[in-house]
Amino acid sequence: MDFNVKRFAADAGTFLSRAVQFTEEKFGQAEKTELDAHLENLLGRAECTKHWTERIMKQTEVLLQPNPNVRIEEFFYEKLEKKVPTRVNNHELLGQSMIDSGNEFGPGTAYGNALIKCGETEKQIGGAEREFIQSSAINFLTPFRNFLEGDFKTILKERKLLANKRLDLDAAKTRLKKARMADARAVSHGFSPPPGDVDYSANFFYMVNFLHVKWEKMWAEEVTKAEQDLRMTQSEFDRQAEITRLLLEGISSTHAHHLRCLNDFVEAQTTYYAQCYQYMVDLQKQLGSFPSSFASNNNQSSVSGGASVLVPTLPLSSSLPAGRSSSAFNELRSCSGSRKARVLYDYDAAGSSELSLLADEVIMVSSVPGMDPDWLMGERGNQKGKVPITYLELLN
């Protein structure tokens, strides 16, 4: 118990000494030991690294999860060390809605079939997005978070110790300075024997001289103790400054590690966007030029209804598979003959001038002068009508 009380008293005295030194420095009443320029630069670099690591990590979290409520929920799950529940992302929700609607309209119809294919592609993109988020969280966000919660906290701890050791050092310097001034005053104020041979004066002189010697000896001992404290605090300060410097120089290794994490993040983004692009290219090949056909039908209906609807179209050269290349259809248009063609998708005629089609049936097609280049004249027995070329595959 006595030991604890003494230790508490010593700690309280140290804390009070630091507080007095800090206050006097703020009011300009005490000198302050400045850190060397190299250490100051390292401290500034560490603060800059911490600031921008937090900013980058925060914005990356916003990119990966734009919904702030979900981010907060995931944060609490992480702090509680519980598994975050699996959520269906927006692409997967859209894909499932397209698949359900396609099945409702009928997989055998052109629109239903297209919806199902689009829905499957959206779900593939949703899966790729999930993999991208997981990869980025593990390879990019986690190292950044580990730095902030691990290495930088250690740096802050050692930096605080360095500040305390600096206050102890300057307090020791102040005590030594005061002790030396007091000792100098004690030495300079000497006493001489009084004139005459008076007993009480002699006794008084010897008493004062005795006290003066004791006083001088006391301040000499105080100077010696202050010098010892200064050497000890200087040694502790130098040691702590070296520890802090070594930790701060490790920021260069942190930058190198974060650079590798950044490369992993860019690679994950590249893979994700490449997958999305490939999925959409494959979907475009499956759909052919559906938007172009729909545009033709919509334009016809908009003329009759008096409204104008703009539908984006895709160039045939970029969307037609090899079996339906534009060169084959151009060759058919250049001659007056007819060719057999296989129907790829169901097609419902939009008017009496068009011919309805069933998938996988074989019809005869021919070109009529002046006809829209996206259409041919189809013939099935006694039935004739225009058919879109994007639904056809010419047979040899």
PDB file of N, CA, C and O in Angstrom, residues 168-169 172-173 175-177 179-180 220-236:
ATOM      1  N   ASP A 168       9.543  16.661 -19.782  1.00  0.00           N
ATOM      2  CA  ASP A 168      10.401  16.302 -18.641  1.00  0.00           C
ATOM      3  C   ASP A 168      11.797  16.893 -18.804  1.00  0.00           C
ATOM      4  O   ASP A 168      12.389  17.387 -17.826  1.00  0.00           O
ATOM      5  N   LEU A 169      12.320  16.827 -20.021  1.00  0.00           N
ATOM      6  CA  LEU A 169      13.655  17.362 -20.285  1.00  0.00           C
ATOM      7  C   LEU A 169      13.697  18.869 -20.033  1.00  0.00           C
ATOM      8  O   LEU A 169      14.610  19.380 -19.358  1.00  0.00           O
ATOM      9  N   ALA A 172      13.487  19.669 -16.386  1.00  0.00           N
ATOM     10  CA  ALA A 172      14.779  19.434 -15.731  1.00  0.00           C
ATOM     11  C   ALA A 172      15.752  20.578 -16.022  1.00  0.00           C
ATOM     12  O   ALA A 172      16.506  21.004 -15.141  1.00  0.00           O
ATOM     13  N   LYS A 173      15.732  21.069 -17.247  1.00  0.00           N
ATOM     14  CA  LYS A 173      16.587  22.216 -17.582  1.00  0.00           C
ATOM     15  C   LYS A 173      16.204  23.432 -16.745  1.00  0.00           C
ATOM     16  O   LYS A 173      17.078  24.183 -16.267  1.00  0.00           O
ATOM     17  N   ARG A 175      14.716  23.443 -13.765  1.00  0.00           N
ATOM     18  CA  ARG A 175      15.122  23.222 -12.365  1.00  0.00           C
ATOM     19  C   ARG A 175      16.621  23.453 -12.183  1.00  0.00           C
ATOM     20  O   ARG A 175      17.054  24.061 -11.195  1.00  0.00           O
ATOM     21  N   LEU A 176      17.423  22.978 -13.135  1.00  0.00           N
ATOM     22  CA  LEU A 176      18.870  23.167 -13.030  1.00  0.00           C
ATOM     23  C   LEU A 176      19.235  24.649 -13.115  1.00  0.00           C
ATOM     24  O   LEU A 176      20.099  25.140 -12.356  1.00  0.00           O
ATOM     25  N   LYS A 177      18.550  25.344 -14.001  1.00  0.00           N
ATOM     26  CA  LYS A 177      18.820  26.772 -14.138  1.00  0.00           C
ATOM     27  C   LYS A 177      18.492  27.525 -12.851  1.00  0.00           C
ATOM     28  O   LYS A 177      19.280  28.368 -12.380  1.00  0.00           O
ATOM     29  N   ALA A 179      18.332  26.218  -9.808  1.00  0.00           N
ATOM     30  CA  ALA A 179      19.247  25.775  -8.749  1.00  0.00           C
ATOM     31  C   ALA A 179      20.593  26.471  -8.865  1.00  0.00           C
ATOM     32  O   ALA A 179      21.186  26.882  -7.848  1.00  0.00           O
ATOM     33  N   ARG A 180      21.092  26.628 -10.053  1.00  0.00           N
ATOM     34  CA  ARG A 180      22.374  27.305 -10.244  1.00  0.00           C
ATOM     35  C   ARG A 180      22.287  28.783  -9.861  1.00  0.00           C
ATOM     36  O   ARG A 180      23.224  29.352  -9.275  1.00  0.00           O
ATOM     37  N   ALA A 220      24.211  23.488  -3.414  1.00  0.00           N
ATOM     38  CA  ALA A 220      25.189  22.729  -4.185  1.00  0.00           C
ATOM     39  C   ALA A 220      24.687  21.317  -4.442  1.00  0.00           C
ATOM     40  O   ALA A 220      24.830  20.772  -5.545  1.00  0.00           O
ATOM     41  N   GLU A 221      24.062  20.732  -3.402  1.00  0.00           N
ATOM     42  CA  GLU A 221      23.483  19.393  -3.581  1.00  0.00           C
ATOM     43  C   GLU A 221      22.303  19.439  -4.546  1.00  0.00           C
ATOM     44  O   GLU A 221      22.095  18.516  -5.346  1.00  0.00           O
ATOM     45  N   GLU A 222      21.524  20.515  -4.492  1.00  0.00           N
ATOM     46  CA  GLU A 222      20.383  20.655  -5.415  1.00  0.00           C
ATOM     47  C   GLU A 222      20.858  20.771  -6.856  1.00  0.00           C
ATOM     48  O   GLU A 222      20.253  20.208  -7.776  1.00  0.00           O
ATOM     49  N   VAL A 223      21.956  21.491  -7.061  1.00  0.00           N
ATOM     50  CA  VAL A 223      22.521  21.610  -8.410  1.00  0.00           C
ATOM     51  C   VAL A 223      22.982  20.251  -8.910  1.00  0.00           C
ATOM     52  O   VAL A 223      22.737  19.868 -10.064  1.00  0.00           O
ATOM     53  N   THR A 224      23.657  19.505  -8.027  1.00  0.00           N
ATOM     54  CA  THR A 224      24.127  18.168  -8.413  1.00  0.00           C
ATOM     55  C   THR A 224      22.962  17.256  -8.785  1.00  0.00           C
ATOM     56  O   THR A 224      22.999  16.531  -9.790  1.00  0.00           O
ATOM     57  N   LYS A 225      21.904  17.282  -7.971  1.00  0.00           N
ATOM     58  CA  LYS A 225      20.725  16.455  -8.261  1.00  0.00           C
ATOM     59  C   LYS A 225      20.044  16.886  -9.560  1.00  0.00           C
ATOM     60  O   LYS A 225      19.616  16.055 -10.363  1.00  0.00           O
ATOM     61  N   ALA A 226      19.965  18.195  -9.787  1.00  0.00           N
ATOM     62  CA  ALA A 226      19.339  18.696 -11.015  1.00  0.00           C
ATOM     63  C   ALA A 226      20.142  18.287 -12.248  1.00  0.00           C
ATOM     64  O   ALA A 226      19.582  17.972 -13.302  1.00  0.00           O
ATOM     65  N   GLU A 227      21.474  18.294 -12.086  1.00  0.00           N
ATOM     66  CA  GLU A 227      22.316  17.867 -13.215  1.00  0.00           C
ATOM     67  C   GLU A 227      22.121  16.387 -13.512  1.00  0.00           C
ATOM     68  O   GLU A 227      22.067  15.981 -14.686  1.00  0.00           O
ATOM     69  N   GLN A 228      21.985  15.570 -12.478  1.00  0.00           N
ATOM     70  CA  GLN A 228      21.719  14.143 -12.680  1.00  0.00           C
ATOM     71  C   GLN A 228      20.362  13.934 -13.351  1.00  0.00           C
ATOM     72  O   GLN A 228      20.226  13.107 -14.262  1.00  0.00           O
ATOM     73  N   ASP A 229      19.348  14.664 -12.890  1.00  0.00           N
ATOM     74  CA  ASP A 229      18.012  14.559 -13.513  1.00  0.00           C
ATOM     75  C   ASP A 229      18.054  14.978 -14.976  1.00  0.00           C
ATOM     76  O   ASP A 229      17.403  14.358 -15.828  1.00  0.00           O
ATOM     77  N   LEU A 230      18.816  16.003 -15.272  1.00  0.00           N
ATOM     78  CA  LEU A 230      18.911  16.475 -16.650  1.00  0.00           C
ATOM     79  C   LEU A 230      19.554  15.419 -17.540  1.00  0.00           C
ATOM     80  O   LEU A 230      19.088  15.174 -18.658  1.00  0.00           O
ATOM     81  N   ARG A 231      20.637  14.797 -17.024  1.00  0.00           N
ATOM     82  CA  ARG A 231      21.283  13.748 -17.832  1.00  0.00           C
ATOM     83  C   ARG A 231      20.339  12.581 -18.071  1.00  0.00           C
ATOM     84  O   ARG A 231      20.284  12.033 -19.176  1.00  0.00           O
ATOM     85  N   MET A 232      19.587  12.209 -17.050  1.00  0.00           N
ATOM     86  CA  MET A 232      18.652  11.085 -17.193  1.00  0.00           C
ATOM     87  C   MET A 232      17.521  11.419 -18.171  1.00  0.00           C
ATOM     88  O   MET A 232      17.183  10.627 -19.067  1.00  0.00           O
ATOM     89  N   THR A 233      16.921  12.616 -17.997  1.00  0.00           N
ATOM     90  CA  THR A 233      15.820  12.999 -18.896  1.00  0.00           C
ATOM     91  C   THR A 233      16.310  13.205 -20.328  1.00  0.00           C
ATOM     92  O   THR A 233      15.586  12.909 -21.285  1.00  0.00           O
ATOM     93  N   GLN A 234      17.538  13.700 -20.493  1.00  0.00           N
ATOM     94  CA  GLN A 234      18.103  13.858 -21.839  1.00  0.00           C
ATOM     95  C   GLN A 234      18.288  12.502 -22.506  1.00  0.00           C
ATOM     96  O   GLN A 234      17.991  12.323 -23.695  1.00  0.00           O
ATOM     97  N   SER A 235      18.758  11.520 -21.730  1.00  0.00           N
ATOM     98  CA  SER A 235      18.943  10.173 -22.269  1.00  0.00           C
ATOM     99  C   SER A 235      17.610   9.550 -22.661  1.00  0.00           C
ATOM    100  O   SER A 235      17.480   8.942 -23.733  1.00  0.00           O
ATOM    101  N   GLU A 236      16.596   9.710 -21.809  1.00  0.00           N
ATOM    102  CA  GLU A 236      15.266   9.155 -22.115  1.00  0.00           C
ATOM    103  C   GLU A 236      14.650   9.854 -23.322  1.00  0.00           C
ATOM    104  O   GLU A 236      14.003   9.214 -24.164  1.00  0.00           O
TER     105      GLU A 236
END
